[in-house]
Amino acid sequence: MVRFVNHLAVGFAAVKEVTGNMLGDKKVTVVFVLGGPGSGKGTQCANIVEHFGFTHLSAGDLLRAEIKSGSENGTMIESMIKEGKIVPSEVTIKLLQEAIITSANDKFLIDGFPRNKENRAAFENVTNISPAFVLFFDCSEEEMEKRLLGRNQGRVDDNIETIRKRFKVFIESSLPVIEYYNGKAKVKKIDAAKPIPEVFEDVKAIFAPYAPNAA
């Protein structure tokens, strides 16, 4: 565990064709991306979408849209985010499932989920997805904090107190997910502290098989 605590930003991507009952007859390719707060996964997702034709589904964006809808779930989600807590799996899985079903695309980049062991188990049980590999973004807490405080997006979770709560939740909940996949030899680590273009060069090497002109 110590070797991971010193590198708090984590990201993973898992690729798998889905053919289960969740989507009926629709066959899709799903890539999960998970990273510590401020690790740059949103930026890299945008690059992957542009170069490899995936539809980007951000678990965080879907949750924030639910908050804006004023629903009962939205009120609960807002309260949990302010406390730096993780939203129940069934809520996020339902939002992701609806987004996949209603999209015309068949390649999806999902970031921000799963974030803990229970998330992972629930998603695998519902979708029958077993990750093909894990993309691990490595970045220091100091760098992530600097990025979050500098982006000034006006989000409820972009203040120093909540940011540090999110770091704590990340260490306690998400690192075991990385350890689980590391035990299966499915982790590929990328240095997320490097400049964005350099990080994407590493990402492109992983996603090369999904390029439009790939055989």
PDB file of C-alpha atoms in Angstrom:
ATOM      1  CA  MET A   1       0.000   0.000   0.000  1.00  0.00           C
ATOM      2  CA  VAL A   2       2.844   2.425   0.824  1.00  0.00           C
ATOM      3  CA  ARG A   3       4.153   2.361  -2.729  1.00  0.00           C
ATOM      4  CA  PHE A   4       0.749   3.617  -3.901  1.00  0.00           C
ATOM      5  CA  VAL A   5       0.181   6.204  -1.171  1.00  0.00           C
ATOM      6  CA  ASN A   6       3.237   8.095  -2.400  1.00  0.00           C
ATOM      7  CA  HIS A   7       1.604   8.390  -5.818  1.00  0.00           C
ATOM      8  CA  LEU A   8      -1.938   9.527  -5.250  1.00  0.00           C
ATOM      9  CA  ALA A   9      -3.230  10.149  -8.745  1.00  0.00           C
ATOM     10  CA  VAL A  10      -4.444   6.975 -10.320  1.00  0.00           C
ATOM     11  CA  GLY A  11      -6.057   6.357 -13.657  1.00  0.00           C
ATOM     12  CA  PHE A  12      -7.166   3.212 -15.310  1.00  0.00           C
ATOM     13  CA  ALA A  13      -8.733   2.239 -18.577  1.00  0.00           C
ATOM     14  CA  ALA A  14     -10.323  -1.105 -19.213  1.00  0.00           C
ATOM     15  CA  VAL A  15     -11.365  -2.233 -22.672  1.00  0.00           C
ATOM     16  CA  LYS A  16     -13.990  -4.884 -23.295  1.00  0.00           C
ATOM     17  CA  GLU A  17     -16.718  -5.620 -25.832  1.00  0.00           C
ATOM     18  CA  VAL A  18     -20.093  -5.762 -24.110  1.00  0.00           C
ATOM     19  CA  THR A  19     -22.665  -8.267 -25.353  1.00  0.00           C
ATOM     20  CA  GLY A  20     -24.810  -8.824 -22.270  1.00  0.00           C
ATOM     21  CA  ASN A  21     -28.449  -8.110 -21.475  1.00  0.00           C
ATOM     22  CA  MET A  22     -27.711  -4.591 -20.228  1.00  0.00           C
ATOM     23  CA  LEU A  23     -27.724  -3.210 -23.787  1.00  0.00           C
ATOM     24  CA  GLY A  24     -29.891  -5.819 -25.500  1.00  0.00           C
ATOM     25  CA  ASP A  25     -28.552  -6.421 -29.012  1.00  0.00           C
ATOM     26  CA  LYS A  26     -26.302  -3.378 -28.975  1.00  0.00           C
ATOM     27  CA  LYS A  27     -22.607  -4.288 -28.956  1.00  0.00           C
ATOM     28  CA  VAL A  28     -20.248  -1.616 -27.661  1.00  0.00           C
ATOM     29  CA  THR A  29     -16.618  -1.097 -26.754  1.00  0.00           C
ATOM     30  CA  VAL A  30     -16.234   0.461 -23.304  1.00  0.00           C
ATOM     31  CA  VAL A  31     -13.069   2.058 -21.918  1.00  0.00           C
ATOM     32  CA  PHE A  32     -12.948   3.065 -18.256  1.00  0.00           C
ATOM     33  CA  VAL A  33     -10.660   5.900 -17.166  1.00  0.00           C
ATOM     34  CA  LEU A  34     -10.119   6.619 -13.467  1.00  0.00           C
ATOM     35  CA  GLY A  35      -7.767   9.162 -11.914  1.00  0.00           C
ATOM     36  CA  GLY A  36      -7.162  11.125  -8.768  1.00  0.00           C
ATOM     37  CA  PRO A  37      -8.722  14.599  -8.594  1.00  0.00           C
ATOM     38  CA  GLY A  38      -6.613  16.871 -10.798  1.00  0.00           C
ATOM     39  CA  SER A  39      -4.736  14.041 -12.517  1.00  0.00           C
ATOM     40  CA  GLY A  40      -5.738  15.340 -15.950  1.00  0.00           C
ATOM     41  CA  LYS A  41      -8.005  12.507 -17.021  1.00  0.00           C
ATOM     42  CA  GLY A  42     -10.618  14.902 -18.448  1.00  0.00           C
ATOM     43  CA  THR A  43      -8.043  16.507 -20.724  1.00  0.00           C
ATOM     44  CA  GLN A  44      -6.755  13.136 -21.877  1.00  0.00           C
ATOM     45  CA  CYS A  45     -10.303  11.888 -22.486  1.00  0.00           C
ATOM     46  CA  ALA A  46     -10.878  14.858 -24.817  1.00  0.00           C
ATOM     47  CA  ASN A  47      -7.711  13.950 -26.739  1.00  0.00           C
ATOM     48  CA  ILE A  48      -8.746  10.298 -26.994  1.00  0.00           C
ATOM     49  CA  VAL A  49     -12.193  11.287 -28.291  1.00  0.00           C
ATOM     50  CA  GLU A  50     -10.654  13.499 -30.970  1.00  0.00           C
ATOM     51  CA  HIS A  51      -8.107  10.960 -32.182  1.00  0.00           C
ATOM     52  CA  PHE A  52      -9.891   7.636 -31.685  1.00  0.00           C
ATOM     53  CA  GLY A  53     -13.609   8.365 -32.170  1.00  0.00           C
ATOM     54  CA  PHE A  54     -14.912   7.466 -28.733  1.00  0.00           C
ATOM     55  CA  THR A  55     -17.927   9.081 -27.069  1.00  0.00           C
ATOM     56  CA  HIS A  56     -16.850  10.560 -23.730  1.00  0.00           C
ATOM     57  CA  LEU A  57     -19.096   9.824 -20.760  1.00  0.00           C
ATOM     58  CA  SER A  58     -17.912  11.495 -17.570  1.00  0.00           C
ATOM     59  CA  ALA A  59     -19.456   9.993 -14.443  1.00  0.00           C
ATOM     60  CA  GLY A  60     -18.881  13.326 -12.713  1.00  0.00           C
ATOM     61  CA  ASP A  61     -20.590  15.307 -15.481  1.00  0.00           C
ATOM     62  CA  LEU A  62     -23.565  12.929 -15.469  1.00  0.00           C
ATOM     63  CA  LEU A  63     -23.893  13.314 -11.706  1.00  0.00           C
ATOM     64  CA  ARG A  64     -23.667  17.124 -11.910  1.00  0.00           C
ATOM     65  CA  ALA A  65     -26.352  17.131 -14.625  1.00  0.00           C
ATOM     66  CA  GLU A  66     -28.563  15.105 -12.294  1.00  0.00           C
ATOM     67  CA  ILE A  67     -27.984  17.713  -9.558  1.00  0.00           C
ATOM     68  CA  LYS A  68     -29.104  20.491 -11.925  1.00  0.00           C
ATOM     69  CA  SER A  69     -32.261  18.533 -12.769  1.00  0.00           C
ATOM     70  CA  GLY A  70     -33.519  19.122  -9.210  1.00  0.00           C
ATOM     71  CA  SER A  71     -34.449  15.464  -8.715  1.00  0.00           C
ATOM     72  CA  GLU A  72     -34.365  13.673  -5.355  1.00  0.00           C
ATOM     73  CA  ASN A  73     -31.278  11.798  -6.515  1.00  0.00           C
ATOM     74  CA  GLY A  74     -29.726  15.130  -7.497  1.00  0.00           C
ATOM     75  CA  THR A  75     -30.164  16.539  -3.990  1.00  0.00           C
ATOM     76  CA  MET A  76     -28.573  13.456  -2.461  1.00  0.00           C
ATOM     77  CA  ILE A  77     -25.701  13.543  -4.954  1.00  0.00           C
ATOM     78  CA  GLU A  78     -24.961  17.226  -4.234  1.00  0.00           C
ATOM     79  CA  SER A  79     -24.806  16.591  -0.487  1.00  0.00           C
ATOM     80  CA  MET A  80     -22.408  13.657  -0.916  1.00  0.00           C
ATOM     81  CA  ILE A  81     -20.110  15.557  -3.289  1.00  0.00           C
ATOM     82  CA  LYS A  82     -19.856  18.463  -0.833  1.00  0.00           C
ATOM     83  CA  GLU A  83     -18.722  15.971   1.809  1.00  0.00           C
ATOM     84  CA  GLY A  84     -16.198  14.428  -0.587  1.00  0.00           C
ATOM     85  CA  LYS A  85     -18.069  11.111  -0.467  1.00  0.00           C
ATOM     86  CA  ILE A  86     -18.688   8.613  -3.261  1.00  0.00           C
ATOM     87  CA  VAL A  87     -22.177   8.373  -4.754  1.00  0.00           C
ATOM     88  CA  PRO A  88     -23.906   4.941  -4.515  1.00  0.00           C
ATOM     89  CA  SER A  89     -23.001   2.593  -7.364  1.00  0.00           C
ATOM     90  CA  GLU A  90     -26.534   1.986  -8.574  1.00  0.00           C
ATOM     91  CA  VAL A  91     -27.085   5.714  -9.177  1.00  0.00           C
ATOM     92  CA  THR A  92     -24.007   6.134 -11.362  1.00  0.00           C
ATOM     93  CA  ILE A  93     -24.437   2.827 -13.185  1.00  0.00           C
ATOM     94  CA  LYS A  94     -28.003   3.777 -14.138  1.00  0.00           C
ATOM     95  CA  LEU A  95     -26.876   7.152 -15.527  1.00  0.00           C
ATOM     96  CA  LEU A  96     -24.041   5.544 -17.505  1.00  0.00           C
ATOM     97  CA  GLN A  97     -26.290   2.798 -18.834  1.00  0.00           C
ATOM     98  CA  GLU A  98     -28.891   5.299 -20.070  1.00  0.00           C
ATOM     99  CA  ALA A  99     -26.206   7.377 -21.797  1.00  0.00           C
ATOM    100  CA  ILE A 100     -24.793   4.331 -23.596  1.00  0.00           C
ATOM    101  CA  ILE A 101     -28.192   3.051 -24.726  1.00  0.00           C
ATOM    102  CA  THR A 102     -29.309   6.416 -26.129  1.00  0.00           C
ATOM    103  CA  SER A 103     -26.063   7.119 -28.000  1.00  0.00           C
ATOM    104  CA  ALA A 104     -25.632   6.315 -31.701  1.00  0.00           C
ATOM    105  CA  ASN A 105     -21.957   5.482 -31.142  1.00  0.00           C
ATOM    106  CA  ASP A 106     -20.604   2.063 -30.174  1.00  0.00           C
ATOM    107  CA  LYS A 107     -17.304   3.176 -28.575  1.00  0.00           C
ATOM    108  CA  PHE A 108     -17.443   4.804 -25.143  1.00  0.00           C
ATOM    109  CA  LEU A 109     -14.847   6.417 -22.931  1.00  0.00           C
ATOM    110  CA  ILE A 110     -16.127   6.443 -19.333  1.00  0.00           C
ATOM    111  CA  ASP A 111     -14.136   8.347 -16.722  1.00  0.00           C
ATOM    112  CA  GLY A 112     -14.622   8.760 -12.983  1.00  0.00           C
ATOM    113  CA  PHE A 113     -16.051   5.266 -12.403  1.00  0.00           C
ATOM    114  CA  PRO A 114     -15.575   2.766 -10.750  1.00  0.00           C
ATOM    115  CA  ARG A 115     -13.947   4.492  -7.793  1.00  0.00           C
ATOM    116  CA  ASN A 116     -13.952   1.734  -5.175  1.00  0.00           C
ATOM    117  CA  LYS A 117     -14.207  -2.049  -4.797  1.00  0.00           C
ATOM    118  CA  GLU A 118     -17.987  -1.982  -4.482  1.00  0.00           C
ATOM    119  CA  ASN A 119     -18.292   0.157  -7.639  1.00  0.00           C
ATOM    120  CA  ARG A 120     -16.077  -2.270  -9.523  1.00  0.00           C
ATOM    121  CA  ALA A 121     -17.934  -5.379  -8.404  1.00  0.00           C
ATOM    122  CA  ALA A 122     -21.357  -3.851  -9.074  1.00  0.00           C
ATOM    123  CA  PHE A 123     -20.406  -2.681 -12.558  1.00  0.00           C
ATOM    124  CA  GLU A 124     -18.883  -6.040 -13.487  1.00  0.00           C
ATOM    125  CA  ASN A 125     -21.926  -7.903 -12.163  1.00  0.00           C
ATOM    126  CA  VAL A 126     -24.375  -5.705 -14.083  1.00  0.00           C
ATOM    127  CA  THR A 127     -22.464  -5.444 -17.368  1.00  0.00           C
ATOM    128  CA  ASN A 128     -20.348  -8.620 -17.389  1.00  0.00           C
ATOM    129  CA  ILE A 129     -17.326  -6.465 -18.236  1.00  0.00           C
ATOM    130  CA  SER A 130     -13.922  -7.726 -17.148  1.00  0.00           C
ATOM    131  CA  PRO A 131     -11.199  -5.127 -17.843  1.00  0.00           C
ATOM    132  CA  ALA A 132      -8.646  -6.075 -20.478  1.00  0.00           C
ATOM    133  CA  PHE A 133      -6.060  -3.717 -18.958  1.00  0.00           C
ATOM    134  CA  VAL A 134      -5.651  -0.797 -16.563  1.00  0.00           C
ATOM    135  CA  LEU A 135      -4.192   2.622 -17.418  1.00  0.00           C
ATOM    136  CA  PHE A 136      -2.550   4.077 -14.305  1.00  0.00           C
ATOM    137  CA  PHE A 137      -1.968   7.877 -14.223  1.00  0.00           C
ATOM    138  CA  ASP A 138       0.684   8.719 -11.638  1.00  0.00           C
ATOM    139  CA  CYS A 139       0.801  12.256 -10.161  1.00  0.00           C
ATOM    140  CA  SER A 140       1.701  13.773  -6.785  1.00  0.00           C
ATOM    141  CA  GLU A 141      -0.896  15.207  -4.397  1.00  0.00           C
ATOM    142  CA  GLU A 142       0.932  18.547  -4.490  1.00  0.00           C
ATOM    143  CA  GLU A 143       0.571  18.777  -8.276  1.00  0.00           C
ATOM    144  CA  MET A 144      -3.094  17.716  -8.225  1.00  0.00           C
ATOM    145  CA  GLU A 145      -3.927  20.300  -5.547  1.00  0.00           C
ATOM    146  CA  LYS A 146      -2.218  23.044  -7.546  1.00  0.00           C
ATOM    147  CA  ARG A 147      -4.179  22.120 -10.663  1.00  0.00           C
ATOM    148  CA  LEU A 148      -7.536  21.975  -8.878  1.00  0.00           C
ATOM    149  CA  LEU A 149      -7.091  25.329  -7.136  1.00  0.00           C
ATOM    150  CA  GLY A 150      -5.919  26.912 -10.393  1.00  0.00           C
ATOM    151  CA  ARG A 151      -8.739  25.808 -12.666  1.00  0.00           C
ATOM    152  CA  ASN A 152     -11.380  28.005 -10.914  1.00  0.00           C
ATOM    153  CA  GLN A 153     -14.448  26.388 -12.471  1.00  0.00           C
ATOM    154  CA  GLY A 154     -16.768  27.428  -9.658  1.00  0.00           C
ATOM    155  CA  ARG A 155     -17.544  23.817  -8.753  1.00  0.00           C
ATOM    156  CA  VAL A 156     -18.727  22.963  -5.227  1.00  0.00           C
ATOM    157  CA  ASP A 157     -15.849  20.497  -4.908  1.00  0.00           C
ATOM    158  CA  ASP A 158     -13.079  22.947  -5.885  1.00  0.00           C
ATOM    159  CA  ASN A 159     -12.213  24.390  -2.461  1.00  0.00           C
ATOM    160  CA  ILE A 160      -9.167  23.333  -0.441  1.00  0.00           C
ATOM    161  CA  GLU A 161     -11.115  21.621   2.360  1.00  0.00           C
ATOM    162  CA  THR A 162     -13.203  19.495   0.015  1.00  0.00           C
ATOM    163  CA  ILE A 163     -10.207  18.788  -2.236  1.00  0.00           C
ATOM    164  CA  ARG A 164      -8.312  17.284   0.701  1.00  0.00           C
ATOM    165  CA  LYS A 165     -11.371  15.218   1.668  1.00  0.00           C
ATOM    166  CA  ARG A 166     -11.429  13.893  -1.892  1.00  0.00           C
ATOM    167  CA  PHE A 167      -7.747  12.942  -1.652  1.00  0.00           C
ATOM    168  CA  LYS A 168      -8.465  11.008   1.562  1.00  0.00           C
ATOM    169  CA  VAL A 169     -11.449   9.194   0.017  1.00  0.00           C
ATOM    170  CA  PHE A 170      -9.322   8.423  -3.036  1.00  0.00           C
ATOM    171  CA  ILE A 171      -6.565   6.826  -0.962  1.00  0.00           C
ATOM    172  CA  GLU A 172      -8.984   4.748   1.100  1.00  0.00           C
ATOM    173  CA  SER A 173     -11.354   3.695  -1.693  1.00  0.00           C
ATOM    174  CA  SER A 174      -9.685   3.786  -5.099  1.00  0.00           C
ATOM    175  CA  LEU A 175      -6.209   2.425  -4.354  1.00  0.00           C
ATOM    176  CA  PRO A 176      -7.620  -1.042  -3.556  1.00  0.00           C
ATOM    177  CA  VAL A 177      -9.110  -1.093  -7.075  1.00  0.00           C
ATOM    178  CA  ILE A 178      -5.655  -0.487  -8.551  1.00  0.00           C
ATOM    179  CA  GLU A 179      -4.153  -3.157  -6.294  1.00  0.00           C
ATOM    180  CA  TYR A 180      -6.842  -5.611  -7.415  1.00  0.00           C
ATOM    181  CA  TYR A 181      -5.985  -5.152 -11.081  1.00  0.00           C
ATOM    182  CA  ASN A 182      -2.264  -4.962 -10.378  1.00  0.00           C
ATOM    183  CA  GLY A 183      -2.588  -8.435  -8.884  1.00  0.00           C
ATOM    184  CA  LYS A 184      -3.951  -9.574 -12.244  1.00  0.00           C
ATOM    185  CA  ALA A 185      -1.014  -7.970 -14.107  1.00  0.00           C
ATOM    186  CA  LYS A 186      -3.386  -5.542 -15.832  1.00  0.00           C
ATOM    187  CA  VAL A 187      -1.839  -2.217 -14.746  1.00  0.00           C
ATOM    188  CA  LYS A 188       0.093   0.043 -17.147  1.00  0.00           C
ATOM    189  CA  LYS A 189       1.472   3.178 -15.441  1.00  0.00           C
ATOM    190  CA  ILE A 190       1.785   6.598 -17.097  1.00  0.00           C
ATOM    191  CA  ASP A 191       3.472   9.667 -15.601  1.00  0.00           C
ATOM    192  CA  ALA A 192       0.598  12.203 -15.472  1.00  0.00           C
ATOM    193  CA  ALA A 193       2.811  14.956 -14.026  1.00  0.00           C
ATOM    194  CA  LYS A 194       4.462  15.506 -17.412  1.00  0.00           C
ATOM    195  CA  PRO A 195       3.225  18.165 -19.867  1.00  0.00           C
ATOM    196  CA  ILE A 196      -0.120  17.315 -21.499  1.00  0.00           C
ATOM    197  CA  PRO A 197       1.328  16.577 -24.982  1.00  0.00           C
ATOM    198  CA  GLU A 198       3.879  14.169 -23.510  1.00  0.00           C
ATOM    199  CA  VAL A 199       1.226  12.389 -21.467  1.00  0.00           C
ATOM    200  CA  PHE A 200      -0.906  11.959 -24.564  1.00  0.00           C
ATOM    201  CA  GLU A 201       2.002  10.431 -26.486  1.00  0.00           C
ATOM    202  CA  ASP A 202       2.031   7.683 -23.859  1.00  0.00           C
ATOM    203  CA  VAL A 203      -1.762   7.372 -24.039  1.00  0.00           C
ATOM    204  CA  LYS A 204      -1.695   7.103 -27.838  1.00  0.00           C
ATOM    205  CA  ALA A 205       0.616   4.092 -27.619  1.00  0.00           C
ATOM    206  CA  ILE A 206      -2.044   2.318 -25.539  1.00  0.00           C
ATOM    207  CA  PHE A 207      -4.963   3.267 -27.808  1.00  0.00           C
ATOM    208  CA  ALA A 208      -3.194   2.676 -31.136  1.00  0.00           C
ATOM    209  CA  PRO A 209      -5.328  -0.430 -31.905  1.00  0.00           C
ATOM    210  CA  TYR A 210      -8.427   1.805 -31.810  1.00  0.00           C
ATOM    211  CA  ALA A 211      -7.189   4.340 -34.364  1.00  0.00           C
ATOM    212  CA  PRO A 212      -9.595   4.838 -37.322  1.00  0.00           C
ATOM    213  CA  ASN A 213      -7.045   3.361 -39.744  1.00  0.00           C
ATOM    214  CA  ALA A 214      -6.077   0.432 -37.514  1.00  0.00           C
ATOM    215  CA  ALA A 215      -6.466  -3.001 -39.048  1.00  0.00           C
TER     216      ALA A 215
END
